Amino acid sequence: MNLGTLPSLLVATSLLLTAFAPAADIVVAPGGDDATGHGTAEAPYATPERAQAAVRAVLAAEPNRARPVVVALRGGHYPLARPLVFRPADSGTDQAPVQWAAWPGEQPVLSGGTRLSGWEVVGGRWRLHVPEVARGEWYFSQLFVNGQRRNRPRLPREGYHFIAKELPPTQEGKATDRFGYRPGEFDPNWSNLNDVEVLAFHYWGMSRLRVASVEPESRIVTFTGPTCTTSWWGSLKGNHRFLIENVREAFGEPGEWYLDRSTGILVYTPLPGENPETAEVVAPRLERLVELRGDAQAGLWVSNLHFEGIEFAHTNWVLPPQGYSYAQAEAAIRGAVYAEAMRDSSFVRCRVARLGTYGIDLAAGCWNNRIEDCEIFDLGAGGIRVGEGWGARGGLPPAGKTVIRNNTVAFGGRMHPAGIGVWLGLSPDNLIEHNDIYDFYYTGISVGWTWGYNPTPARDNVIQHNHVHHIGQAVLSDMGGIYTLGLSPGTVIRHNCFHDIDAFDYGGWGIYFDEGTTDILAENNLVYRTKTGGFHQHYGRDNMVRNNIFAFARTGQLQRTRPEEHSSFTFERNIVLWSDGPLLHGNWGGDRFVMDRNLYWQTDGKPPVFPGNADLEAWRQRG
């Protein structure tokens, strides 16, 4: 497994050009001048920050304006020294929205990175001294060459290491912070040992840990901080997988790079055909590119602000001194484009790419916004997130009523493999439709963020006409094409295609109703080539699964895990087609479910066998 690989197809695909047509009120260009420019096509400004000031001046001078305020960005690279922050004063109105748009036929890039040049070639490798790194002012853990992510050296080069022995933590009652390893896997003499990172895989997540010490006699590696939990699902168990990243002594393969924090020396082994004189090499600086910050408690909103045809690229994420570990979905990691209390705004035909974090993040108080026709790819974590998770900030209104339509969300989890394509937390009234979501290591779409039957604002979400595929890829477990949690009245999953969902261990379902999923309708979906079943309900209440096609799961076709006293689901008018494994697996006791008017077809022509080795007639006798 290679978390860093990004196929070249999407990179080479040109972005659909913005439909921006109105005459620009303010023009920005890489060759402009903030001091002497006038914000015109002939004398443009140089920076988006200067354009912001000009927008505020226009809005102040024309309080009754009845047409858009248009900021046109000429094509080129706009390096950001700090995140571009929009506040309520930058907002438009219903009659005069503020539109930030690409100049027709051109591609502006708001970048959080720095282009590196001045390479020295030594022994076929490129070498560059970065003084800010040596001075401790900058460090980066990602590098992009000609638009593609490059990898730091990793051990083993193929496959995984496996934990030799589970050990108690160094502090009693705390989560695990060490394990036993096999001979030859660690070396206490590695350079910059504290910058060596261990990627420890759990069931549905991965901890990224920083090495504190290696004891060769006892073969124990200890980390600077623990995993996120003492529970079985987040500990460092024997025979669980791990990788070792950023080992200087392992450096050398084409496409690999290594940054020495102590000296500031960056070395890179080029791929065939790469030229240090012409290659675009970008190292990210910022973790966040754009912030849209209203104040929901004060009733001050960022509103009527629209972005069209702009690329947001190159964000950093550096492992904290204590390491990083989170329970699920990398929900602690926020987005490169981040909004709070934003309303009636949009991102249309934008590109959000080459990130260390999530892509677009609509947090508390965001309402009635659109993300449409965007390309969101090459992601350190996930693609789009809407709302908050557990422990959400009390007193703030939820995010919701978001339209997420016609986007490509792909190549995610490159640093944090539990990142999700589209994540809805405690959020209602969202529409997710006509998106292509693929190449993630955990889940494609996640809806709801409450375990069990507690009240939640997550309701009335519609997920329809999406194509979700190549999810999991045998990296993590316990995931699905779509994954749901908690009460979700009015939520509908329909007319989607989920396929090629594969887990490392257990799981890998197409439609996965996890803990407490309640009042969801799943209808008219096509689900095929999954690992453990097209449909699984762990536990929940009163769900309806009808008119779907479930085909060619490997381990079993349909799964139920926990019987409860109430009705768990109705399964009717579905087609189940398979060749391998049982039709039903898991726990089908209790009879508090309804299955009726379904077609079961095994390709070898044998009649289906139901739990208890029952034939169809015996199964019917159970009611």
Coordinates of C-alpha atoms in Angstrom, one line a residue:
M1 CA 0.0 0.0 0.0
N2 CA 1.2 3.4 -0.9
L3 CA -0.7 6.3 0.7
G4 CA 1.1 8.8 -1.4
T5 CA 0.4 7.6 -4.9
L6 CA -1.8 9.8 -7.1
P7 CA -2.7 8.6 -10.7
S8 CA -1.9 11.2 -13.3
L9 CA -5.3 11.1 -15.0
L10 CA -7.0 13.7 -12.9
V11 CA -3.9 15.9 -12.6
A12 CA -3.8 16.1 -16.4
T13 CA -7.6 16.8 -16.7
S14 CA -8.2 20.4 -17.3
L15 CA -10.6 22.2 -15.0
L16 CA -13.9 23.3 -16.5
L17 CA -13.6 27.0 -17.1
T18 CA -15.8 29.3 -15.1
A19 CA -18.9 30.7 -16.7
F20 CA -18.0 34.1 -15.4
A21 CA -19.2 36.7 -17.8
P22 CA -20.0 40.0 -16.2
A23 CA -17.5 42.9 -16.5
A24 CA -15.1 42.9 -13.6
D25 CA -15.2 45.6 -11.0
I26 CA -11.8 44.7 -9.6
V27 CA -9.0 42.8 -11.4
V28 CA -6.1 41.0 -9.7
A29 CA -3.1 39.6 -11.6
P30 CA 0.3 38.1 -10.5
G31 CA 2.1 40.9 -12.3
G32 CA -0.1 43.6 -10.8
D33 CA 0.8 46.2 -8.2
D34 CA -1.1 46.9 -4.9
A35 CA 0.6 50.3 -4.5
T36 CA 0.1 51.8 -8.0
G37 CA -2.6 49.6 -9.5
H38 CA -6.2 50.7 -9.8
G39 CA -7.8 47.2 -9.9
T40 CA -8.5 47.5 -13.6
A41 CA -7.5 45.1 -16.4
E42 CA -4.8 47.6 -17.5
A43 CA -3.5 48.3 -14.0
P44 CA -4.5 45.3 -11.8
Y45 CA -3.9 44.7 -8.1
A46 CA -1.3 42.0 -7.2
T47 CA -3.0 40.3 -4.2
P48 CA -6.4 39.1 -3.1
E49 CA -6.0 41.1 0.2
R50 CA -5.9 44.4 -1.8
A51 CA -8.9 43.3 -3.7
Q52 CA -10.8 42.6 -0.4
A53 CA -10.2 46.3 0.6
A54 CA -11.5 47.4 -2.8
V55 CA -14.6 45.3 -2.4
R56 CA -15.4 46.8 0.9
A57 CA -15.0 50.3 -0.6
V58 CA -17.4 49.5 -3.4
L59 CA -20.0 48.1 -0.9
A60 CA -19.7 51.2 1.3
A61 CA -20.0 53.6 -1.6
E62 CA -23.0 51.9 -3.1
P63 CA -25.2 50.6 -0.3
N64 CA -28.2 50.2 -2.6
R65 CA -26.2 48.4 -5.4
A66 CA -28.4 46.0 -7.4
R67 CA -25.7 44.1 -9.4
P68 CA -22.8 41.8 -8.4
V69 CA -19.5 43.0 -7.3
V70 CA -17.1 41.0 -9.4
V71 CA -13.4 40.3 -8.6
A72 CA -11.6 38.7 -11.5
L73 CA -8.4 36.8 -10.8
R74 CA -6.1 36.5 -13.8
G75 CA -4.4 33.1 -14.3
G76 CA -1.2 32.3 -12.3
H77 CA 0.2 31.5 -8.9
Y78 CA -0.8 33.6 -5.9
P79 CA 1.3 32.5 -2.9
L80 CA -0.4 33.2 0.4
A81 CA 1.7 34.3 3.3
R82 CA -1.3 33.7 5.6
P83 CA -4.8 32.4 5.2
L84 CA -7.1 34.7 3.3
V85 CA -9.8 35.7 5.8
F86 CA -13.3 36.8 4.9
R87 CA -15.5 38.4 7.5
P88 CA -19.1 39.8 7.5
A89 CA -17.8 43.1 6.1
D90 CA -16.7 41.1 3.0
S91 CA -20.2 39.9 2.3
G92 CA -22.5 40.8 -0.5
T93 CA -26.3 41.0 -0.5
D94 CA -29.1 39.2 -2.3
Q95 CA -29.1 42.0 -4.8
A96 CA -25.4 42.5 -5.0
P97 CA -23.5 39.3 -4.2
V98 CA -19.7 39.4 -4.2
Q99 CA -18.2 37.1 -6.8
W100 CA -14.6 36.0 -6.9
A101 CA -14.1 34.4 -10.3
A102 CA -11.3 33.2 -12.6
W103 CA -10.7 35.4 -15.6
P104 CA -12.3 33.5 -18.6
G105 CA -10.0 30.8 -19.9
E106 CA -7.4 31.3 -17.2
Q107 CA -6.6 29.4 -14.0
P108 CA -5.7 31.3 -10.8
V109 CA -4.2 29.3 -8.0
L110 CA -4.3 30.4 -4.4
S111 CA -1.4 28.5 -3.0
G112 CA -0.3 27.8 0.6
G113 CA 3.1 26.6 -0.7
T114 CA 6.4 27.9 -1.8
R115 CA 8.0 27.1 -5.2
L116 CA 11.5 25.7 -4.6
S117 CA 14.3 26.4 -7.1
G118 CA 18.1 26.6 -7.2
W119 CA 18.7 22.9 -7.0
E120 CA 22.2 21.4 -7.0
V121 CA 22.5 18.0 -8.7
V122 CA 24.8 15.6 -6.8
G123 CA 25.1 12.0 -7.9
G124 CA 21.8 12.2 -9.8
R125 CA 19.9 13.5 -6.8
W126 CA 18.6 17.0 -6.4
R127 CA 19.8 18.9 -3.3
L128 CA 18.6 22.2 -1.9
H129 CA 19.4 24.2 1.3
V130 CA 16.3 25.7 2.9
P131 CA 17.6 28.2 5.5
E132 CA 14.2 28.7 7.2
V133 CA 14.1 25.0 8.0
A134 CA 17.5 25.1 9.5
R135 CA 16.5 28.1 11.6
G136 CA 13.4 26.2 12.9
E137 CA 11.0 28.6 11.2
W138 CA 9.4 26.1 8.8
Y139 CA 9.0 22.4 8.4
F140 CA 7.0 20.4 5.8
S141 CA 5.9 16.8 5.5
Q142 CA 4.6 16.9 1.9
L143 CA 6.2 17.8 -1.4
F144 CA 4.6 18.2 -4.8
V145 CA 6.6 17.9 -8.0
N146 CA 4.9 18.9 -11.3
G147 CA 1.5 18.7 -9.6
Q148 CA 1.9 15.3 -8.1
R149 CA 2.5 14.2 -4.5
R150 CA 5.9 12.7 -3.8
N151 CA 6.7 10.4 -0.9
R152 CA 9.1 10.3 2.0
P153 CA 11.1 7.0 2.4
R154 CA 9.1 4.2 4.0
L155 CA 9.8 0.8 5.5
P156 CA 9.1 -1.8 4.5
R157 CA 9.0 -0.8 0.8
E158 CA 6.4 -3.4 0.1
G159 CA 3.6 -4.6 2.4
Y160 CA 3.6 -4.0 6.1
H161 CA 5.5 -4.7 9.4
F162 CA 3.5 -6.4 12.1
I163 CA 3.7 -5.7 15.8
A164 CA 5.6 -8.5 17.5
K165 CA 4.2 -7.9 21.0
E166 CA 1.6 -5.7 22.7
L167 CA 2.9 -4.0 25.8
P168 CA 1.3 -2.0 28.7
P169 CA 1.7 1.7 28.4
T170 CA 4.5 3.5 30.2
Q171 CA 1.9 5.3 32.3
E172 CA -0.7 3.2 34.0
G173 CA -4.2 3.9 32.9
K174 CA -3.1 5.8 29.8
A175 CA -3.5 4.6 26.2
T176 CA -0.7 2.6 24.5
D177 CA 2.5 4.3 23.7
R178 CA 4.9 1.5 22.8
F179 CA 5.2 -2.0 21.4
G180 CA 7.6 -4.8 20.8
Y181 CA 9.1 -5.2 17.3
R182 CA 10.9 -7.9 15.4
P183 CA 14.7 -8.0 14.7
G184 CA 15.9 -5.5 12.2
E185 CA 12.8 -3.4 12.0
F186 CA 14.1 -0.4 14.0
D187 CA 17.6 1.0 14.5
P188 CA 18.4 3.4 17.4
N189 CA 21.2 4.9 15.3
W190 CA 18.8 6.3 12.6
S191 CA 19.4 9.9 11.8
N192 CA 17.0 12.4 13.4
L193 CA 15.2 9.6 15.2
N194 CA 12.6 11.9 16.6
D195 CA 11.5 12.8 13.1
V196 CA 10.8 9.1 12.3
E197 CA 7.1 8.5 12.2
V198 CA 5.3 5.2 12.8
L199 CA 1.9 4.7 11.0
A200 CA 0.1 2.2 13.3
F201 CA -3.1 0.7 11.8
H202 CA -6.0 -0.1 14.0
Y203 CA -9.4 -1.3 12.7
W204 CA -11.0 1.8 11.2
G205 CA -8.2 4.3 11.9
M206 CA -4.5 4.8 11.9
S207 CA -2.3 6.6 14.5
R208 CA 0.7 8.6 13.3
L209 CA 3.3 8.4 16.1
R210 CA 6.6 10.0 16.6
V211 CA 9.5 7.8 17.8
A212 CA 10.9 8.7 21.3
S213 CA 13.3 5.8 21.8
V214 CA 14.4 2.5 20.5
E215 CA 15.7 -0.2 22.9
P216 CA 17.6 -2.8 20.7
E217 CA 18.2 -5.3 23.6
S218 CA 14.5 -5.6 24.5
R219 CA 13.3 -4.7 21.0
I220 CA 10.8 -2.1 22.3
V221 CA 10.0 1.2 20.5
T222 CA 8.4 3.9 22.6
F223 CA 6.6 6.9 21.2
T224 CA 6.4 10.6 22.3
G225 CA 2.6 10.2 22.9
P226 CA -0.1 7.5 23.1
T227 CA -2.9 6.4 20.8
C228 CA -6.3 8.0 21.3
T229 CA -7.9 5.4 23.5
T230 CA -7.4 2.5 25.8
S231 CA -10.2 0.6 24.0
W232 CA -9.5 -2.5 22.0
W233 CA -10.1 -0.7 18.7
G234 CA -7.4 1.9 19.2
S235 CA -4.6 0.0 20.9
L236 CA -1.3 -1.3 19.6
K237 CA -2.1 -5.0 19.4
G238 CA 0.1 -7.8 18.5
N239 CA 0.1 -8.7 14.8
H240 CA -1.4 -5.3 13.9
R241 CA 0.2 -3.6 10.9
F242 CA 2.5 -0.7 11.0
L243 CA 4.8 1.3 8.6
I244 CA 7.8 3.4 9.3
E245 CA 8.1 6.7 7.4
N246 CA 10.8 9.4 7.0
V247 CA 13.8 7.2 7.7
R248 CA 16.8 9.0 6.1
E249 CA 18.8 5.7 5.8
A250 CA 16.0 4.3 3.6
F251 CA 16.0 7.2 1.2
G252 CA 16.9 6.7 -2.4
E253 CA 14.1 5.4 -4.6
P254 CA 13.0 7.5 -7.6
G255 CA 10.2 9.9 -6.4
E256 CA 11.4 10.0 -2.8
W257 CA 12.6 13.0 -0.8
Y258 CA 14.0 13.7 2.7
L259 CA 14.2 16.9 4.6
D260 CA 16.8 17.1 7.4
R261 CA 15.3 19.4 10.0
S262 CA 18.6 20.1 11.7
T263 CA 20.5 21.2 8.6
G264 CA 17.7 22.4 6.3
I265 CA 19.0 20.2 3.5
L266 CA 16.3 18.8 1.2
V267 CA 17.2 15.9 -1.1
Y268 CA 15.0 14.4 -3.9
T269 CA 15.6 11.5 -6.2
P270 CA 13.9 12.5 -9.4
L271 CA 11.7 10.3 -11.6
P272 CA 12.9 9.7 -15.1
G273 CA 12.6 12.7 -17.3
E274 CA 12.3 15.3 -14.5
N275 CA 14.6 18.3 -14.9
P276 CA 15.5 20.6 -11.9
E277 CA 15.6 23.6 -14.2
T278 CA 12.0 23.2 -15.4
A279 CA 10.2 21.1 -12.7
E280 CA 7.7 22.9 -10.5
V281 CA 8.5 21.8 -7.0
V282 CA 6.2 23.2 -4.3
A283 CA 6.6 22.7 -0.5
P284 CA 3.5 23.7 1.5
R285 CA 3.6 26.3 4.4
L286 CA 0.0 27.0 5.4
E287 CA -2.4 24.5 6.9
R288 CA -5.3 26.6 5.9
L289 CA -5.8 28.7 2.7
V290 CA -9.1 30.5 3.2
E291 CA -11.2 31.2 6.3
L292 CA -14.8 32.6 6.1
R293 CA -15.5 33.7 9.7
G294 CA -18.9 34.9 10.7
D295 CA -20.2 35.1 14.3
A296 CA -23.3 33.1 14.8
Q297 CA -23.8 34.1 18.4
A298 CA -23.7 37.7 17.5
G299 CA -25.9 37.2 14.4
L300 CA -23.1 38.3 12.0
W301 CA -22.9 36.2 8.9
V302 CA -20.5 35.9 6.0
S303 CA -23.1 35.8 3.2
N304 CA -23.6 36.1 -0.5
L305 CA -20.0 35.3 -1.3
H306 CA -19.3 33.2 -4.3
F307 CA -16.1 31.6 -5.7
E308 CA -15.9 30.4 -9.2
G309 CA -13.2 28.7 -11.2
I310 CA -10.4 29.2 -8.6
E311 CA -7.9 26.6 -7.5
F312 CA -7.0 26.3 -3.8
A313 CA -3.9 24.3 -3.5
H314 CA -0.9 23.2 -1.4
T315 CA -1.5 22.9 2.4
N316 CA 0.8 21.6 5.0
W317 CA 0.2 19.2 7.9
V318 CA 3.0 18.5 10.4
L319 CA 2.9 15.8 13.0
P320 CA 2.7 17.4 16.5
P321 CA 5.5 16.6 19.0
Q322 CA 3.2 14.2 20.8
G323 CA 2.0 12.5 17.7
Y324 CA -1.5 12.3 16.3
S325 CA -4.3 9.8 16.9
Y326 CA -8.1 10.1 16.5
A327 CA -11.0 7.8 17.0
Q328 CA -12.8 7.9 13.6
A329 CA -13.0 9.6 10.3
E330 CA -10.2 12.0 11.1
A331 CA -12.9 14.3 12.3
A332 CA -10.4 16.3 14.4
I333 CA -8.8 17.5 11.2
R334 CA -10.4 20.6 9.6
G335 CA -10.4 21.8 6.1
A336 CA -8.0 23.9 3.9
V337 CA -11.1 26.0 3.0
Y338 CA -12.9 26.6 6.3
A339 CA -16.1 28.4 7.0
E340 CA -18.1 29.3 10.2
A341 CA -21.5 31.1 10.1
M342 CA -21.5 31.4 6.3
R343 CA -24.8 31.6 4.5
D344 CA -26.1 31.8 1.0
S345 CA -22.6 31.3 -0.5
S346 CA -21.0 28.9 -3.0
F347 CA -18.0 27.3 -4.5
V348 CA -18.6 26.5 -8.1
R349 CA -16.2 25.0 -10.7
C350 CA -13.3 25.3 -8.2
R351 CA -10.4 23.0 -7.7
V352 CA -9.2 22.1 -4.2
A353 CA -6.2 19.9 -4.3
R354 CA -2.8 18.8 -3.0
L355 CA -3.6 19.1 0.7
G356 CA -2.5 17.8 4.0
T357 CA -6.0 18.0 5.5
Y358 CA -9.7 17.9 4.5
G359 CA -10.7 20.0 1.5
I360 CA -13.8 22.2 2.1
D361 CA -15.1 22.4 5.6
L362 CA -18.5 24.0 6.5
A363 CA -18.6 24.2 10.3
A364 CA -21.1 25.4 12.8
G365 CA -23.6 28.0 11.6
C366 CA -23.1 27.5 7.9
W367 CA -26.5 27.3 6.1
N368 CA -27.8 27.3 2.6
N369 CA -24.5 27.0 0.8
R370 CA -23.5 25.2 -2.4
I371 CA -20.5 23.2 -3.5
E372 CA -21.0 22.3 -7.2
D373 CA -19.0 21.2 -10.2
C374 CA -15.7 21.1 -8.2
E375 CA -12.7 18.9 -8.4
I376 CA -11.5 18.0 -4.9
F377 CA -8.5 15.6 -4.9
D378 CA -5.1 14.6 -3.6
L379 CA -6.1 15.0 0.0
G380 CA -4.2 14.4 3.2
A381 CA -7.5 13.4 4.8
G382 CA -11.0 13.7 3.3
G383 CA -12.8 15.8 0.8
I384 CA -15.9 17.7 2.1
R385 CA -17.1 18.0 5.6
V386 CA -20.3 19.6 6.9
G387 CA -21.2 20.2 10.5
E388 CA -19.6 19.2 13.8
G389 CA -19.0 15.9 15.5
W390 CA -19.5 14.9 19.1
G391 CA -18.5 17.5 21.6
A392 CA -19.7 20.2 19.2
R393 CA -19.5 23.7 20.6
G394 CA -22.6 24.3 22.6
G395 CA -24.9 27.1 21.7
L396 CA -23.9 27.4 18.1
P397 CA -26.4 26.5 15.4
P398 CA -25.7 23.4 13.3
A399 CA -24.4 23.6 9.7
G400 CA -26.9 22.3 7.1
K401 CA -29.0 22.8 4.0
T402 CA -25.9 22.3 1.9
V403 CA -26.1 21.3 -1.8
I404 CA -23.1 19.1 -2.7
R405 CA -23.6 18.4 -6.4
N406 CA -21.6 17.2 -9.5
N407 CA -18.3 17.1 -7.8
T408 CA -15.3 14.8 -8.2
V409 CA -13.9 13.9 -4.8
A410 CA -11.0 11.5 -5.2
F411 CA -7.6 10.3 -4.1
G412 CA -8.1 10.9 -0.4
G413 CA -6.5 9.7 2.9
R414 CA -2.9 10.2 1.6
M415 CA -1.7 11.2 5.1
H416 CA -4.7 10.2 7.2
P417 CA -6.3 7.1 5.7
A418 CA -9.5 7.4 7.7
G419 CA -10.5 10.6 5.9
I420 CA -14.0 10.4 4.2
G421 CA -15.1 11.6 0.8
V422 CA -18.1 13.5 2.0
W423 CA -18.7 13.7 5.8
L424 CA -22.0 15.0 7.3
G425 CA -21.8 15.3 11.1
L426 CA -24.6 16.7 13.3
S427 CA -26.2 18.3 10.2
P428 CA -29.7 18.4 8.6
D429 CA -31.3 19.1 5.3
N430 CA -28.3 18.5 3.0
L431 CA -28.5 17.3 -0.6
I432 CA -25.6 15.1 -1.9
E433 CA -26.2 14.2 -5.5
H434 CA -24.4 13.4 -8.7
N435 CA -20.9 13.2 -7.2
D436 CA -18.1 10.8 -8.3
I437 CA -16.3 9.7 -5.1
Y438 CA -13.5 7.2 -5.3
D439 CA -10.0 6.1 -4.2
F440 CA -10.4 6.4 -0.4
Y441 CA -9.1 4.0 2.2
Y442 CA -12.1 4.2 4.6
T443 CA -15.6 5.4 3.7
G444 CA -17.1 7.2 0.7
I445 CA -20.0 9.1 2.4
S446 CA -20.7 9.3 6.1
V447 CA -24.0 10.6 7.5
G448 CA -24.8 11.3 11.2
W449 CA -22.5 11.4 14.2
T450 CA -24.4 10.0 17.2
W451 CA -24.0 6.5 18.5
G452 CA -27.2 4.9 19.7
Y453 CA -30.6 6.5 20.1
N454 CA -29.9 9.9 21.5
P455 CA -31.5 12.9 19.8
T456 CA -29.5 14.6 17.0
P457 CA -30.0 17.4 14.5
A458 CA -28.9 15.0 11.7
R459 CA -32.1 14.4 9.7
D460 CA -33.7 14.9 6.3
N461 CA -30.5 14.4 4.3
V462 CA -30.9 13.2 0.7
I463 CA -28.0 11.2 -0.8
Q464 CA -28.9 10.3 -4.4
H465 CA -27.4 9.6 -7.9
N466 CA -23.8 9.3 -6.6
H467 CA -21.1 7.0 -7.9
V468 CA -19.0 5.7 -5.0
H469 CA -16.3 3.2 -5.8
H470 CA -12.9 1.8 -5.0
I471 CA -13.3 2.5 -1.3
G472 CA -11.3 0.8 1.5
Q473 CA -8.9 -0.9 -0.9
A474 CA -7.9 -3.4 1.9
V475 CA -6.2 -0.7 4.0
L476 CA -8.8 -0.1 6.8
S477 CA -11.7 -2.2 8.1
D478 CA -15.3 -1.7 9.3
M479 CA -16.3 0.8 6.6
G480 CA -18.7 1.2 3.7
G481 CA -19.6 2.9 0.5
I482 CA -22.0 4.8 2.7
Y483 CA -21.9 4.7 6.5
T484 CA -24.6 6.0 8.8
L485 CA -25.0 6.6 12.5
G486 CA -27.8 7.4 14.9
L487 CA -31.3 8.8 14.4
S488 CA -31.8 10.2 11.0
P489 CA -35.6 10.7 10.3
G490 CA -36.3 11.7 6.7
T491 CA -32.9 10.7 5.4
V492 CA -33.0 9.0 2.0
I493 CA -30.3 7.0 0.1
R494 CA -31.5 6.4 -3.4
H495 CA -30.3 5.9 -7.0
N496 CA -26.7 5.5 -6.0
C497 CA -24.1 3.1 -7.3
F498 CA -21.7 1.6 -4.8
H499 CA -19.1 -0.8 -5.9
D500 CA -15.6 -2.2 -5.2
I501 CA -15.6 -1.8 -1.5
D502 CA -12.9 -3.8 0.2
A503 CA -11.7 -4.0 3.8
F504 CA -8.4 -5.3 5.2
D505 CA -10.1 -7.4 7.8
Y506 CA -13.9 -7.4 8.5
G507 CA -16.4 -5.1 6.9
G508 CA -16.3 -3.5 3.5
W509 CA -20.0 -3.1 3.0
G510 CA -21.9 -1.2 0.3
I511 CA -24.6 0.3 2.6
Y512 CA -23.7 0.2 6.2
F513 CA -26.2 1.1 8.9
D514 CA -24.1 1.3 12.1
E515 CA -24.9 2.0 15.7
G516 CA -28.4 3.3 16.2
T517 CA -29.2 4.1 12.5
T518 CA -32.9 4.8 12.6
D519 CA -35.6 5.9 10.1
I520 CA -33.5 5.8 6.9
L521 CA -34.9 4.8 3.5
A522 CA -32.4 3.1 1.1
E523 CA -34.0 2.4 -2.3
N524 CA -33.1 1.9 -5.9
N525 CA -29.4 1.6 -5.3
L526 CA -27.0 -0.7 -7.2
V527 CA -24.4 -2.3 -4.9
Y528 CA -21.8 -4.8 -6.2
R529 CA -18.3 -6.2 -5.6
T530 CA -18.1 -5.6 -1.9
K531 CA -16.2 -7.7 0.6
T532 CA -18.6 -8.6 3.5
G533 CA -22.0 -7.7 2.0
G534 CA -24.0 -5.3 0.0
F535 CA -26.0 -4.4 3.1
H536 CA -25.2 -4.5 6.8
Q537 CA -27.1 -3.3 9.8
H538 CA -25.2 -3.4 13.1
Y539 CA -28.2 -2.2 15.1
G540 CA -30.9 0.4 14.6
R541 CA -34.7 0.8 14.2
D542 CA -37.3 1.1 11.6
N543 CA -35.2 1.4 8.5
M544 CA -36.5 0.5 5.0
V545 CA -34.4 -1.2 2.3
R546 CA -36.3 -1.7 -0.9
N547 CA -35.9 -2.0 -4.7
N548 CA -32.1 -2.3 -4.5
I549 CA -29.8 -4.7 -6.4
F550 CA -27.0 -6.3 -4.2
A551 CA -24.6 -8.4 -6.3
F552 CA -21.4 -10.4 -5.9
A553 CA -20.2 -9.7 -2.4
R554 CA -17.4 -12.1 -1.4
T555 CA -17.9 -13.1 2.3
G556 CA -21.7 -12.9 2.5
Q557 CA -24.4 -11.0 0.8
L558 CA -26.5 -9.5 3.6
Q559 CA -25.5 -9.1 7.3
R560 CA -27.3 -8.3 10.5
T561 CA -25.4 -8.1 13.8
R562 CA -27.4 -7.2 16.9
P563 CA -31.0 -8.3 17.5
E564 CA -33.1 -5.9 19.5
E565 CA -36.7 -5.8 20.9
H566 CA -37.9 -3.3 18.3
S567 CA -38.2 -3.7 14.6
S568 CA -34.8 -3.3 13.0
F569 CA -35.5 -3.0 9.3
T570 CA -37.8 -4.0 6.4
F571 CA -36.0 -5.6 3.5
E572 CA -38.3 -5.9 0.5
R573 CA -38.4 -6.0 -3.3
N574 CA -34.7 -6.3 -3.6
I575 CA -32.6 -8.5 -6.0
V576 CA -29.7 -10.4 -4.4
L577 CA -27.3 -12.0 -6.9
W578 CA -24.2 -13.9 -5.8
S579 CA -21.8 -16.7 -6.5
D580 CA -19.7 -17.1 -3.3
G581 CA -20.4 -17.1 0.4
P582 CA -23.7 -17.4 2.3
L583 CA -26.7 -15.4 1.5
L584 CA -27.3 -14.2 5.1
H585 CA -24.6 -14.0 7.7
G586 CA -24.2 -12.5 11.2
N587 CA -27.0 -12.8 13.7
W588 CA -30.5 -13.2 12.3
G589 CA -32.1 -14.3 15.6
G590 CA -35.1 -12.6 17.2
D591 CA -37.2 -12.2 14.1
R592 CA -37.7 -8.5 14.7
F593 CA -37.2 -7.7 11.0
V594 CA -39.3 -8.1 7.8
M595 CA -38.1 -9.7 4.6
D596 CA -40.6 -10.0 1.8
R597 CA -40.9 -10.2 -2.0
N598 CA -37.2 -10.4 -2.7
L599 CA -35.4 -12.3 -5.5
Y600 CA -32.4 -14.4 -4.4
W601 CA -30.4 -15.9 -7.2
Q602 CA -27.2 -17.9 -6.9
T603 CA -25.3 -18.2 -10.1
D604 CA -24.7 -21.9 -9.8
G605 CA -28.4 -22.5 -9.8
K606 CA -28.6 -23.9 -6.2
P607 CA -31.5 -22.8 -4.1
P608 CA -30.6 -20.3 -1.3
V609 CA -29.8 -21.5 2.1
F610 CA -31.0 -19.4 5.1
P611 CA -29.7 -19.3 8.7
G612 CA -30.1 -22.6 10.5
N613 CA -29.5 -24.4 7.2
A614 CA -33.1 -23.6 6.3
D615 CA -34.6 -23.7 2.8
L616 CA -36.9 -21.0 1.5
E617 CA -40.0 -22.7 2.8
A618 CA -38.6 -23.2 6.3
W619 CA -37.4 -19.5 6.3
R620 CA -41.0 -18.5 5.4
Q621 CA -42.3 -20.4 8.3
R622 CA -40.5 -18.0 10.6
G623 CA -42.7 -15.3 9.2

